[in-house]
Coordinates of N, CA and C in Angstrom, one line a residue:
M2 N -20.4 -4.5 -3.5 CA -19.3 -3.4 -4.2 C -17.9 -4.9 -4.4
T3 N -18.4 -4.7 -5.0 CA -16.7 -5.6 -5.4 C -15.4 -5.2 -5.8
G4 N -14.6 -4.8 -5.4 CA -13.6 -4.5 -6.0 C -12.8 -5.5 -7.4
S5 N -11.5 -4.3 -8.5 CA -10.7 -5.2 -9.2 C -9.3 -5.6 -8.8
P6 N -9.1 -7.5 -9.0 CA -8.1 -7.6 -7.8 C -6.8 -6.5 -8.4
H7 N -5.9 -6.2 -9.3 CA -5.3 -5.3 -9.7 C -5.0 -4.5 -9.5
D8 N -6.8 -3.1 -7.7 CA -7.4 -2.3 -7.3 C -7.1 -2.7 -5.0
P9 N -6.3 -4.0 -5.4 CA -7.2 -3.8 -4.1 C -7.0 -2.8 -2.7
L10 N -7.5 -3.3 -1.3 CA -7.8 -3.1 -0.7 C -6.1 -2.7 0.6
Y11 N -5.8 -2.1 0.6 CA -5.3 -1.6 2.0 C -5.5 -1.2 3.6
G12 N -4.8 -1.0 4.5 CA -5.1 -1.1 6.0 C -4.5 0.1 5.6
V13 N -4.2 2.3 5.8 CA -2.9 3.2 6.0 C -4.0 3.4 7.4
T14 N -2.7 4.6 8.1 CA -2.7 5.5 8.8 C -2.8 7.0 8.5
R15 N -4.2 7.2 8.8 CA -4.2 9.6 8.5 C -4.1 10.1 9.6
I16 N -3.9 11.2 8.8 CA -3.5 11.9 10.0 C -4.6 13.0 10.1
D17 N -5.3 13.3 9.9 CA -6.0 15.3 10.3 C -6.5 15.8 11.5
E18 N -7.3 17.4 11.1 CA -7.4 18.0 12.5 C -8.1 16.8 13.4
N19 N -8.5 16.1 13.4 CA -9.2 14.9 14.1 C -8.9 13.8 15.1
G20 N -7.5 13.5 14.3 CA -5.9 12.7 15.0 C -5.7 11.9 13.9
A21 N -5.3 10.8 14.4 CA -4.5 10.0 13.9 C -5.6 8.6 13.8
R22 N -6.3 8.5 12.7 CA -7.5 7.3 12.5 C -6.7 6.0 11.6
D23 N -7.3 5.1 11.5 CA -6.6 3.6 10.3 C -8.1 3.6 9.2
V24 N -7.8 3.7 8.7 CA -8.6 3.5 7.5 C -8.0 2.6 6.3
I25 N -9.0 1.6 5.4 CA -8.7 1.1 5.1 C -9.4 1.5 3.4
V26 N -8.1 1.7 1.9 CA -8.2 2.5 1.2 C -7.8 1.2 -0.5
R27 N -8.9 1.7 -1.2 CA -7.8 0.9 -2.1 C -6.6 2.1 -2.4
W28 N -5.7 0.5 -3.5 CA -4.3 0.7 -3.5 C -4.3 2.4 -4.5
S29 N -5.4 2.9 -5.4 CA -5.5 4.5 -6.9 C -5.7 5.4 -5.2
E30 N -6.0 4.9 -4.5 CA -7.0 6.2 -3.6 C -5.4 6.0 -2.5
M31 N -4.7 5.3 -2.5 CA -3.4 6.2 -1.2 C -2.7 7.5 -2.4
T32 N -1.7 8.2 -1.1 CA -0.8 9.0 -1.3 C 0.2 8.0 -2.1
P33 N 1.2 8.9 -2.6 CA 2.1 8.5 -3.1 C 3.0 8.3 -2.8
A34 N 2.9 8.7 -0.8 CA 4.4 8.7 0.4 C 4.1 6.9 0.0
E35 N 2.3 6.9 1.0 CA 1.4 6.0 2.0 C 2.0 5.0 0.5
Q36 N 2.0 5.2 -0.8 CA 2.5 3.2 -1.4 C 4.1 3.6 -1.6
A37 N 5.0 4.0 -1.2 CA 6.0 3.8 -0.5 C 5.6 3.0 0.9
A38 N 5.4 3.9 1.4 CA 5.6 3.3 3.2 C 5.1 1.2 3.2
A39 N 4.4 1.1 2.0 CA 3.9 0.2 2.3 C 4.9 -1.5 1.1
W40 N 4.7 -0.3 0.6 CA 6.3 -1.4 -0.7 C 6.5 -1.0 0.4
R41 N 7.6 -0.8 1.3 CA 8.8 -0.6 2.1 C 8.5 -1.9 3.1
D42 N 7.3 -1.4 4.1 CA 6.7 -2.7 4.7 C 7.0 -3.7 4.0
Y43 N 6.2 -4.0 3.1 CA 6.4 -5.9 2.0 C 7.7 -6.0 2.1
E44 N 8.4 -5.2 1.5 CA 9.9 -5.8 1.2 C 10.4 -6.0 2.2
K45 N 10.2 -5.9 3.9 CA 10.4 -5.5 5.1 C 9.7 -7.4 5.9
A46 N 8.9 -7.7 5.2 CA 8.4 -8.6 5.2 C 8.6 -9.6 4.9
F47 N 8.1 -9.7 3.0 CA 8.7 -10.9 2.1 C 10.4 -11.1 1.2
G48 N 11.2 -9.5 1.6 CA 12.0 -9.5 0.5 C 11.3 -8.7 -0.9
P49 N 12.4 -8.9 -2.0 CA 11.5 -7.8 -3.1 C 11.2 -9.5 -3.5
P50 N 10.0 -8.6 -4.3 CA 9.0 -9.5 -5.1 C 9.8 -9.8 -6.5
A51 N 9.7 -11.0 -6.6 CA 10.7 -12.2 -7.7 C 11.5 -11.5 -8.8
D52 N 9.9 -10.4 -9.6 CA 10.3 -9.6 -10.8 C 11.5 -9.0 -10.0
K53 N 11.8 -7.9 -9.5 CA 13.5 -7.9 -8.9 C 13.8 -8.3 -8.8
K54 N 14.0 -9.7 -8.4 CA 15.0 -10.3 -8.4 C 15.6 -10.7 -9.1
D55 N 14.9 -11.1 -10.3 CA 15.5 -11.6 -11.7 C 16.4 -10.4 -12.1
S56 N 15.7 -8.8 -12.2 CA 17.1 -7.8 -13.4 C 17.3 -7.6 -11.9
K57 N 18.2 -8.3 -10.6 CA 19.7 -8.1 -9.9 C 21.0 -8.8 -11.2

């Protein structure tokens, strides 16, 4: 299986009737809430992306 570099893999924790589990999903398969959390975590670790820095 090969993936697109424009649809990278991410690890997320999902909770269902069986409890919490860590899964690896493509960005396009993440919910909007998971994508927002991923961006928050990225910006906490590395700061805003370069294109956001230039727009300030």
